[in-house]
Every structure is written in structure tokens, then in C-alpha cells.
PDB file of C-alpha atoms in Angstrom:
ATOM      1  CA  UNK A   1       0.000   0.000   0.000  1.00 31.00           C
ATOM      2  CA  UNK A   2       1.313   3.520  -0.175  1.00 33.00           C
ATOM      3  CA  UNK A   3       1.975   3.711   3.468  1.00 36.00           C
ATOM      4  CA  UNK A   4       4.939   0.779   2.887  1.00 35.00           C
ATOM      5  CA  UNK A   5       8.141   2.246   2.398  1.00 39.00           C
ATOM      6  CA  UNK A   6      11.263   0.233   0.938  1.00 45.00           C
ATOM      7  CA  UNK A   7      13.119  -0.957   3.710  1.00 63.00           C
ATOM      8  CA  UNK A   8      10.181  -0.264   6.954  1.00 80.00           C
ATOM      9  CA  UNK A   9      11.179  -2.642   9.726  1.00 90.00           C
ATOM     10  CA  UNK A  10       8.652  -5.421  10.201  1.00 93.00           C
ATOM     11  CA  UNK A  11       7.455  -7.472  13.203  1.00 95.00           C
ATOM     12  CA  UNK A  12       5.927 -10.871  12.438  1.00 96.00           C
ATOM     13  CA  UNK A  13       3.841 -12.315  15.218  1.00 96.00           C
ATOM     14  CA  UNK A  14       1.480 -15.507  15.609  1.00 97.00           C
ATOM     15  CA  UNK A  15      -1.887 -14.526  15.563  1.00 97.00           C
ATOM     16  CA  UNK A  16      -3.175 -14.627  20.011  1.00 97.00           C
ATOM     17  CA  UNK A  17      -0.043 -13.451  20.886  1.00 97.00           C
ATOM     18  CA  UNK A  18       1.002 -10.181  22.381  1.00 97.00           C
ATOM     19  CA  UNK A  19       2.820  -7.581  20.153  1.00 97.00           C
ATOM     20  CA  UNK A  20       5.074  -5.028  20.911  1.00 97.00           C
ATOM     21  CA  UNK A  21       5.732  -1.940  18.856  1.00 96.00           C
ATOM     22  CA  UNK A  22       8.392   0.266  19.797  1.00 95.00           C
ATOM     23  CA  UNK A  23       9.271   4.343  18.602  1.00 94.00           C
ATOM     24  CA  UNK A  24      12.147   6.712  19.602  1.00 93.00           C
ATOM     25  CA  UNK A  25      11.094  10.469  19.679  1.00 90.00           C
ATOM     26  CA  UNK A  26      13.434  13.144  19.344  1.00 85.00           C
ATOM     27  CA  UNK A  27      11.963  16.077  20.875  1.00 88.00           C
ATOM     28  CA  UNK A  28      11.946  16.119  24.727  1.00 88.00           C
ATOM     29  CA  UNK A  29       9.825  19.513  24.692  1.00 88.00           C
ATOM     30  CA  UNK A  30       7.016  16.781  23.025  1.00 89.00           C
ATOM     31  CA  UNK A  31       4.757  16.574  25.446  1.00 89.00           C
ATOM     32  CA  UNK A  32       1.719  14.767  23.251  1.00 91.00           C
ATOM     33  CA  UNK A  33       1.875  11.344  21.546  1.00 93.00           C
ATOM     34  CA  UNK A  34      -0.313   9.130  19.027  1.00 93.00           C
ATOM     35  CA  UNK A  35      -0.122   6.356  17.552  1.00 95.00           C
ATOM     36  CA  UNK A  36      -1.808   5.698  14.229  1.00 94.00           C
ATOM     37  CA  UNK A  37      -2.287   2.395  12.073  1.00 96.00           C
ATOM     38  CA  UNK A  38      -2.617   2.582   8.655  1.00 95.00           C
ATOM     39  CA  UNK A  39      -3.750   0.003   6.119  1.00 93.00           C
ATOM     40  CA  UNK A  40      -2.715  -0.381   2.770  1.00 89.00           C
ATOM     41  CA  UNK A  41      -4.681   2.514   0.755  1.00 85.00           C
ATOM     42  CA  UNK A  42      -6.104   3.830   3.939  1.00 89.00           C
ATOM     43  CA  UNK A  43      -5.012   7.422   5.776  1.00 91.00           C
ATOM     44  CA  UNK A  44      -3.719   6.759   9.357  1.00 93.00           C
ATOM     45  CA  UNK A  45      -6.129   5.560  12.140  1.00 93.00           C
ATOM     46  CA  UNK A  46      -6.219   7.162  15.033  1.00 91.00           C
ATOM     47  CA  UNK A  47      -5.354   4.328  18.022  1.00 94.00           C
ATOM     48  CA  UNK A  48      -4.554   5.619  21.138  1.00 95.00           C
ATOM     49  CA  UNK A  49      -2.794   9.057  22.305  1.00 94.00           C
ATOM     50  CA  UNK A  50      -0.373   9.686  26.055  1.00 95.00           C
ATOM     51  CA  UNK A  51      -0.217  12.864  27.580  1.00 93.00           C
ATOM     52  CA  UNK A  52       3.394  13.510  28.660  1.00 92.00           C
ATOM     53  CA  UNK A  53       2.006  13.706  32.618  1.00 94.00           C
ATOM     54  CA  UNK A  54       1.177   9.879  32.415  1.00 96.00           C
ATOM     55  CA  UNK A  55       3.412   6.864  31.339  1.00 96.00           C
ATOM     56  CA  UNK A  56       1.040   4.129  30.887  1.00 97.00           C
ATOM     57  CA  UNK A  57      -2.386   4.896  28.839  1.00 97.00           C
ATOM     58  CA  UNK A  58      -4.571   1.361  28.595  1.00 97.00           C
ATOM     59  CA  UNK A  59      -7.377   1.202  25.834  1.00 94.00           C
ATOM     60  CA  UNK A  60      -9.082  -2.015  24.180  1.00 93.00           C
ATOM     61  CA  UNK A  61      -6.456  -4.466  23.677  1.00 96.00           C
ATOM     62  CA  UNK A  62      -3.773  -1.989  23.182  1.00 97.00           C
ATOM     63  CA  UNK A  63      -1.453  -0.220  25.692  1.00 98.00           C
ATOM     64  CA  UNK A  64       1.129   2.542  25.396  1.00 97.00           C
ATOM     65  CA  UNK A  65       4.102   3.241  27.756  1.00 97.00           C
ATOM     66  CA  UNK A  66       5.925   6.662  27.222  1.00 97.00           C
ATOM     67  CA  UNK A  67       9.449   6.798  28.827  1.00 95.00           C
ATOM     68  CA  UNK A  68      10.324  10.534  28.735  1.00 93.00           C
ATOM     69  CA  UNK A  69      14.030   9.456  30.106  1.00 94.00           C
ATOM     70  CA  UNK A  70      14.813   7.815  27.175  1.00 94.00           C
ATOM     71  CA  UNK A  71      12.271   9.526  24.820  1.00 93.00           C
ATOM     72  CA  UNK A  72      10.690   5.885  24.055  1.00 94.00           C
ATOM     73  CA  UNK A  73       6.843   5.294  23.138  1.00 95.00           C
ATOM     74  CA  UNK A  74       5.996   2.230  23.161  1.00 96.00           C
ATOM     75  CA  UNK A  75       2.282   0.347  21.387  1.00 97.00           C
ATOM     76  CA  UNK A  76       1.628  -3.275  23.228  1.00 98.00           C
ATOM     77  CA  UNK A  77      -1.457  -4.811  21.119  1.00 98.00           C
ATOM     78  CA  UNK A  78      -2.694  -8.158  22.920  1.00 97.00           C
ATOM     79  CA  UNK A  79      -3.853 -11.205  21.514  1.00 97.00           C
ATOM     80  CA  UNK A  80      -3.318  -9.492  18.026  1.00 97.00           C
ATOM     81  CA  UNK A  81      -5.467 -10.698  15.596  1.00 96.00           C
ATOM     82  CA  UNK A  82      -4.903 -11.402  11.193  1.00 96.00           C
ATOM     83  CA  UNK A  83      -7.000  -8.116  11.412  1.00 95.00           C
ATOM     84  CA  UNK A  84      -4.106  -6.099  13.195  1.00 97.00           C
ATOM     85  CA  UNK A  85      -1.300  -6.711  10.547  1.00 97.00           C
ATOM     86  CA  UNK A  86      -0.895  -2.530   9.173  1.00 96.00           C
ATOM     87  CA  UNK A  87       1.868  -0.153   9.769  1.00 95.00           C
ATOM     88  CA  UNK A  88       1.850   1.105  12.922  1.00 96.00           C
ATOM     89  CA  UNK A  89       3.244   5.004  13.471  1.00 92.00           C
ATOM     90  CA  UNK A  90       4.251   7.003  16.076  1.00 93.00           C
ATOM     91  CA  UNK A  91       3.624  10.569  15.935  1.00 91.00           C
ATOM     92  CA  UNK A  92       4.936  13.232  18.441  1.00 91.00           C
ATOM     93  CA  UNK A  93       3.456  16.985  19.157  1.00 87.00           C
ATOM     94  CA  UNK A  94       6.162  19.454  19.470  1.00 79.00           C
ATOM     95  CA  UNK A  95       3.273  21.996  21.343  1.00 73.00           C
ATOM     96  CA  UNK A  96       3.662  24.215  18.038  1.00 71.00           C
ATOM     97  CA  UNK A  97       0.855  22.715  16.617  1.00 66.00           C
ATOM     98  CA  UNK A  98       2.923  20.661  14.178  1.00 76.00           C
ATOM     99  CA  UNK A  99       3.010  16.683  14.257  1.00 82.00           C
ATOM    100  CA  UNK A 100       5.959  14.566  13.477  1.00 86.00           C
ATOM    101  CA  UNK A 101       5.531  11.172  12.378  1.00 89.00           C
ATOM    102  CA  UNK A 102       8.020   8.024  12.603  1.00 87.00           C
ATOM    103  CA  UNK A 103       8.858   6.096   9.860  1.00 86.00           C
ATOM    104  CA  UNK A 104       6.905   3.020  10.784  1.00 92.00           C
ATOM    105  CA  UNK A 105       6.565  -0.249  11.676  1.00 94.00           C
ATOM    106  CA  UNK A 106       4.786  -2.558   9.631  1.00 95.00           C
ATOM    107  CA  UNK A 107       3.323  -5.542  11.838  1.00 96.00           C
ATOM    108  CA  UNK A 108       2.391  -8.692  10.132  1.00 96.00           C
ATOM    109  CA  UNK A 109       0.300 -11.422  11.621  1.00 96.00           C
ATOM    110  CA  UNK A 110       0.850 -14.861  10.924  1.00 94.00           C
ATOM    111  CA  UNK A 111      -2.503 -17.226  11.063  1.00 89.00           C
TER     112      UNK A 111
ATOM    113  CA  UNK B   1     -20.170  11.558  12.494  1.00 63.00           C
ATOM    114  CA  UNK B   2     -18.920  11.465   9.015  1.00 79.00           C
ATOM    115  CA  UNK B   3     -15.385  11.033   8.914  1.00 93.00           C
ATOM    116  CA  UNK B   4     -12.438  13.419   7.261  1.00 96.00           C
ATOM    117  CA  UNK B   5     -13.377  13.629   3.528  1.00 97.00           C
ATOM    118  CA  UNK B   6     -11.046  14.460   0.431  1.00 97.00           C
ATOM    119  CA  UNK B   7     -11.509  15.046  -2.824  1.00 97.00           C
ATOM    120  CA  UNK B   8     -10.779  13.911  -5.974  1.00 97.00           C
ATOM    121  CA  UNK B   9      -9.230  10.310  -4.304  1.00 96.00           C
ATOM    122  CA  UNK B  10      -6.676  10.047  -7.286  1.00 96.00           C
ATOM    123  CA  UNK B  11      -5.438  12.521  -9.836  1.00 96.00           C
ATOM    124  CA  UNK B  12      -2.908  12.315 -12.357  1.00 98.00           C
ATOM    125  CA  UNK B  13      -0.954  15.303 -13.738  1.00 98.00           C
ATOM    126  CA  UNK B  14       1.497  16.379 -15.947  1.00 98.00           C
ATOM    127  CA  UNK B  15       5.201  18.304 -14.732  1.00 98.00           C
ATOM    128  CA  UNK B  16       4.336  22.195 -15.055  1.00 98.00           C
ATOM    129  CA  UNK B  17       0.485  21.878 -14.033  1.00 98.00           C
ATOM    130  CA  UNK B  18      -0.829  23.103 -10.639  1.00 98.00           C
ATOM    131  CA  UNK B  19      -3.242  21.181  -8.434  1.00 98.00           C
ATOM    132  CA  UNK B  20      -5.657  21.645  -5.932  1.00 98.00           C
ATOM    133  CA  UNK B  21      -6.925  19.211  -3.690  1.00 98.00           C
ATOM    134  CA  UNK B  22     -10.231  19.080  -1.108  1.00 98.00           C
ATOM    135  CA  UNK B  23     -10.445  18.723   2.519  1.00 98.00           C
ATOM    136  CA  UNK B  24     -13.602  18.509   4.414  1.00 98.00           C
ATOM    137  CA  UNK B  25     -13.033  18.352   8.169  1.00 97.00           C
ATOM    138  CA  UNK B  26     -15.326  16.350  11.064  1.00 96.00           C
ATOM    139  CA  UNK B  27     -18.374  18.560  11.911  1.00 95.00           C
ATOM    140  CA  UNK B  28     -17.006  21.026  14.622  1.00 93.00           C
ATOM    141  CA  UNK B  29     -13.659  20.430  13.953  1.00 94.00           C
ATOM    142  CA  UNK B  30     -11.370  23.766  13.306  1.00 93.00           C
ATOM    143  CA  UNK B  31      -8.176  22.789  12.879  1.00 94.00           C
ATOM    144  CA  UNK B  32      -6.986  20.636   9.579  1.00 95.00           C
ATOM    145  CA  UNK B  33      -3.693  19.537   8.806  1.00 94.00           C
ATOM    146  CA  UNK B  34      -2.422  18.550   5.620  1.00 96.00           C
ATOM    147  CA  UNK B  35       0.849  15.784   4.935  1.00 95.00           C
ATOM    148  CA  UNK B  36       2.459  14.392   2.325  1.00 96.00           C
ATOM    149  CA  UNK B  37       3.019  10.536   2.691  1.00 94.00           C
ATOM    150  CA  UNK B  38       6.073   8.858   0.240  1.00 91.00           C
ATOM    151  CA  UNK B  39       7.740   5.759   0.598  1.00 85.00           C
ATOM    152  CA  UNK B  40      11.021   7.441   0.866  1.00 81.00           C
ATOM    153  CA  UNK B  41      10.048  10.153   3.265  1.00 83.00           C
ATOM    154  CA  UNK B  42       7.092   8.942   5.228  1.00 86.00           C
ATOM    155  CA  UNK B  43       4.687  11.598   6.171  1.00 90.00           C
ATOM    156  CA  UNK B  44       5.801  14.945   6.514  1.00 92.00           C
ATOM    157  CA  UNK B  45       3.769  18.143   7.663  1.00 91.00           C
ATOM    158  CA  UNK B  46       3.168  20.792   5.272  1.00 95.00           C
ATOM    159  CA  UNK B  47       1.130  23.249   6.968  1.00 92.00           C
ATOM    160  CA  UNK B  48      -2.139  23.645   9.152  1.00 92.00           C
ATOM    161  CA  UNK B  49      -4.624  26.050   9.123  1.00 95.00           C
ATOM    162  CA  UNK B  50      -7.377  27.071  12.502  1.00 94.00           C
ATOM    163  CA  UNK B  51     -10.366  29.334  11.738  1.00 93.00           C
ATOM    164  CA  UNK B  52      -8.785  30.363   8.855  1.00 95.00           C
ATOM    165  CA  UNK B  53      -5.461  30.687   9.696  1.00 95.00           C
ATOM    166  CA  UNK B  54      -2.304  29.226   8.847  1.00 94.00           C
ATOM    167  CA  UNK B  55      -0.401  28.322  12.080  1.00 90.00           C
ATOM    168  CA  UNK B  56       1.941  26.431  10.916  1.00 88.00           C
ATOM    169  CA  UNK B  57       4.566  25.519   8.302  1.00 90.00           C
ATOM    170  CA  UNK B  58       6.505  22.539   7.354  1.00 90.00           C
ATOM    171  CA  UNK B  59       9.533  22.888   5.361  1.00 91.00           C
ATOM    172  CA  UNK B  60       8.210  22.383   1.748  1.00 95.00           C
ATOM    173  CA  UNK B  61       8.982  25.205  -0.953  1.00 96.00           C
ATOM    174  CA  UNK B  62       6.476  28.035  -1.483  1.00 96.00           C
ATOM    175  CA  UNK B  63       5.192  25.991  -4.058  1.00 98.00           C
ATOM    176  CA  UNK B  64       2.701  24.613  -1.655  1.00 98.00           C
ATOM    177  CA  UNK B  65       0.036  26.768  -0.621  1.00 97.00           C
ATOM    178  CA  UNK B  66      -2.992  26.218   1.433  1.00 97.00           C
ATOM    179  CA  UNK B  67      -5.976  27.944   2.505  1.00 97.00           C
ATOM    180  CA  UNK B  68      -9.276  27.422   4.935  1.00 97.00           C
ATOM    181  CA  UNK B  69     -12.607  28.524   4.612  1.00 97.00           C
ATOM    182  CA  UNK B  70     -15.216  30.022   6.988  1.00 95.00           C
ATOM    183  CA  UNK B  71     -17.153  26.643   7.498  1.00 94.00           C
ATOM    184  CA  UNK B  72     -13.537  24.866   8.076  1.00 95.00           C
ATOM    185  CA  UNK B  73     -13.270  22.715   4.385  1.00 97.00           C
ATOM    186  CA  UNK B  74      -9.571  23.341   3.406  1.00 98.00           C
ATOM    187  CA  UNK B  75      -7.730  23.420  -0.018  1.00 98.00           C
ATOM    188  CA  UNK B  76      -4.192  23.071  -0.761  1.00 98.00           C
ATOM    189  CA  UNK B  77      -2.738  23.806  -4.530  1.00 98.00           C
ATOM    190  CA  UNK B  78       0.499  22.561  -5.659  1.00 98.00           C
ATOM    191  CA  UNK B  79       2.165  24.650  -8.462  1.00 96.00           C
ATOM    192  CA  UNK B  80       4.877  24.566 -11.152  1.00 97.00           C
ATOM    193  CA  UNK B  81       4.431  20.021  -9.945  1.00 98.00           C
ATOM    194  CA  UNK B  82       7.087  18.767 -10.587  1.00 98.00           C
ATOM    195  CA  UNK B  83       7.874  14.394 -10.482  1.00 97.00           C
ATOM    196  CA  UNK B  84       8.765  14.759  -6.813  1.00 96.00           C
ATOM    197  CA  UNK B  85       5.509  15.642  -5.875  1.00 97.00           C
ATOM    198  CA  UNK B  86       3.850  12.377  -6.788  1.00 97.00           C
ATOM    199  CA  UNK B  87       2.707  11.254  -3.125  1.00 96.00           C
ATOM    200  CA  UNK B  88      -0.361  10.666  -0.775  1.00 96.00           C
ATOM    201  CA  UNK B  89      -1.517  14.058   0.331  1.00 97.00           C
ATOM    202  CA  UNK B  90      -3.491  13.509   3.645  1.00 97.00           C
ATOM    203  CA  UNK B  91      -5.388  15.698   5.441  1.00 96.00           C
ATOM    204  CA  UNK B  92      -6.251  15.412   9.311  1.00 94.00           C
ATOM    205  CA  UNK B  93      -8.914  17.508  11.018  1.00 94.00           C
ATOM    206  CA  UNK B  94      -9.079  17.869  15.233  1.00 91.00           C
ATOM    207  CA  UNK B  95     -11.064  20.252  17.523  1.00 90.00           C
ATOM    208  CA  UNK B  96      -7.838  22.240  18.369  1.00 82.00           C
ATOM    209  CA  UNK B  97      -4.614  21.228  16.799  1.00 77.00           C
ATOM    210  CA  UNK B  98      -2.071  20.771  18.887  1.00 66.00           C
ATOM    211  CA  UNK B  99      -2.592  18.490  21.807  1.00 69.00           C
ATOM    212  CA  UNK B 100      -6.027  16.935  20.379  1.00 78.00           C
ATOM    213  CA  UNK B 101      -6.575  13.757  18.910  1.00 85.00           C
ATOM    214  CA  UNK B 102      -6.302  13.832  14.654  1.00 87.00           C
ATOM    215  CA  UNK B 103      -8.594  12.277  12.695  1.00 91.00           C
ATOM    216  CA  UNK B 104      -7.252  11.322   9.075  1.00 93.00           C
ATOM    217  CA  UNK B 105      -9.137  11.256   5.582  1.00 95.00           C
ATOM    218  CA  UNK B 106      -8.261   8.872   2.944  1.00 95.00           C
ATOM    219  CA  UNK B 107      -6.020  10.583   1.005  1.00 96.00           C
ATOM    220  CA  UNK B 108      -5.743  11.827  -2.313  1.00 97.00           C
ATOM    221  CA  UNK B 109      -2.953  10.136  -4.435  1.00 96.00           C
ATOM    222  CA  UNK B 110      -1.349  12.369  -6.714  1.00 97.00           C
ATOM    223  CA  UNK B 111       0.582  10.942  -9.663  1.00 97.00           C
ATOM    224  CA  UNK B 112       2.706  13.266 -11.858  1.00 98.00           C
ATOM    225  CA  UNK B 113       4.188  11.893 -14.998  1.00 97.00           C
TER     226      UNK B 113
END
């Protein structure tokens, strides 16, 4: 799909088990996070967002963990499912009402 | 709620032409965004306009305009296009901008030969 770049890391899971998706950020004056899952010929999804005053943020199935030490977001999907498999991005606010998006992860579920 | 709409969904054009593509925000929603998705470069902010106004400005030539209108639908136009510009233009609409959840359309894939 046009979200798939040439060389996007991938994580391969079996379908039921947990998966872990993992972004660096690179600005610590960030204090807003998303993550966003887009399918091929889709625009990004809107999953789950962290204010930078929490570390843990738990929705359905999916759970993110911001470490603002290490500038490290991190997307835990459980029991992921054939319908997960997308590319999952990060995207940070810098608080000047611009957006900056990672590169990607493109998760792929195994039946 | 309909969703984040965009207009035309696929356009092809020809080096030299100028485009101009649709965004229709979420009911209520004042800010829109607009990116440009590539394989190579991912998705990168171009600008993003509230009531109006343009708040904000990615680091794409002045070739790339934008502009809002009173009931919050937003255009962008692409001049002089040249092949670079072939791409996924995306447009995401929120109550506030910054610090509120973005809501993406579908894209408009823009092909120049």
C-alpha cells in the first residue's frame, strides 16, 4: 500500500499473541503522543494518544508506555489478531501545533 | 459523524500543471492539517490552518500553498508540480490542533508523470 516504504522494519507475530511496537522520539519539549495504524490505501487511524504527565495509557487491547528518560513510546497490542497486521506510526506533538511522524513499523500477523 | 473527507481520491498530472486538492473536516472540527506521505520520506507536515489561519509551516517550498474557509473545508494547490511531488496528500482535522486527537481522511494520491 502507499503507506509501505522500501526498507520499513517489520514485526511478524502468531496470531493470540502479544505484540510489541516500539518508537524513539526526538523532541523532549514533546509533550503529546499518538499512535496511528494505517492500512494499505487507507489514511492513518487514530489508536490511542499519552499525555506527557502519564506513562502508561490502557485502551481495548492496546497499551502505550511513554518513557520521557529515554524519549521511548511504546504500542503493546494483545492477543493481536490477522485483522491487526498494518503499519503502525508514532507521531509526536512538538506543542507548536505541528506533528511529526516516525517512519513506521509494519506488523504482520501470521494465522 | 462522518469522517475526514477528500476530494478527488486520485489525480494524475502532468510536470508544469498546478493542483488543488479538497479537505472537508469532522463537523465542529477547526483545525486541519495537511501531509504528504512517500515511501522514501514517510509523512511529513506541510502546513495547518485554525479558523482560517495558517499556524503552521513545514519545510516544503512556497510551491505549496494552502488555505481554509469560513465553514472549516480546506484546499491546498500545488504549483509549477514537478515528479517529486507524486505522493499521498493527507489531510487530518481535530477540535484544536495541537494536543487533540487527529482524525485522518483517505487521502488523495497524486501521480505526476
Amino acid at each position: 500500500g502507499e503507506s509501505v516504504g522500501l526498507h520499513l522494519p517489520t514485526l511478524s507475530v502468531q496470531e493470540g499473541d502479544n505484540s510489541i511496537i516500539n518508537c524513539a522520539y526526538s523532541n523532549s519539549a514533546s509533550d503529546y503522543f499518538i499512535w496511528y495504524k494505517q492500512e494499505s490505501g487507507k489514511g492513518p487511524q487514530f489508536i490511542i494518544d499519552i499525555r506527557s504527565n502519564m506513562d502508561k495509557r490502557q485502551g481495548q487491547r492496546v497499551t502505550v508506555l511513554l518513557n520521557k528518560t529515554v524519549k521511548h513510546l511504546s504500542l503493546q497490542i494483545a492477543a493481536t489478531q490477522p485483522g491487526d497486521s498494518a503499519v503502525y506510526f508514532c507521531a509526536e506533538d512538538d506543542n507548536f501545533n505541528k506533528f511529526y511522524f516516525g517512519s513506521g513499523t509494519k506488523l504482520n500477523v501470521k494465522p | 459523524k462522518a469522517g475526514v473527507t477528500q476530494t478527488p481520491r486520485y489525480l494524475i498530472k502532468t510536470r508544469g500543471q498546478q493542483v488543488t486538492l479538497s479537505c472537508s473536516p469532522i463537523s465542529g472540527h477547526r483545525s486541519v492539517s495537511w501531509y504528504q506521505q512517500t515511501p522514501g520520506q514517510g509523512l511529513q507536515f506541510l502546513f495547518e490552518y485554525f479558523s482560517e489561519t495558517q499556524r503552521n509551516k513545514g519545510n516544503f517550498p512556497g510551491r505549496f500553498s494552502g488555505r481554509q474557509f469560513s465553514n472549516s473545508r480546506s484546499e491546498m494547490n500545488v504549483s509549477t508540480l514537478e515528479l517529486g511531488d507524486s505522493a499521498l496528500y493527507l489531510c487530518a482535522s481535530s477540535l484544536y490542533g495541537s494536543s487533540s486527537e487527529q482524525y485522518f481522511g483517505p487521502g488523495t494520491r497524486l501521480t505526476v508523470t
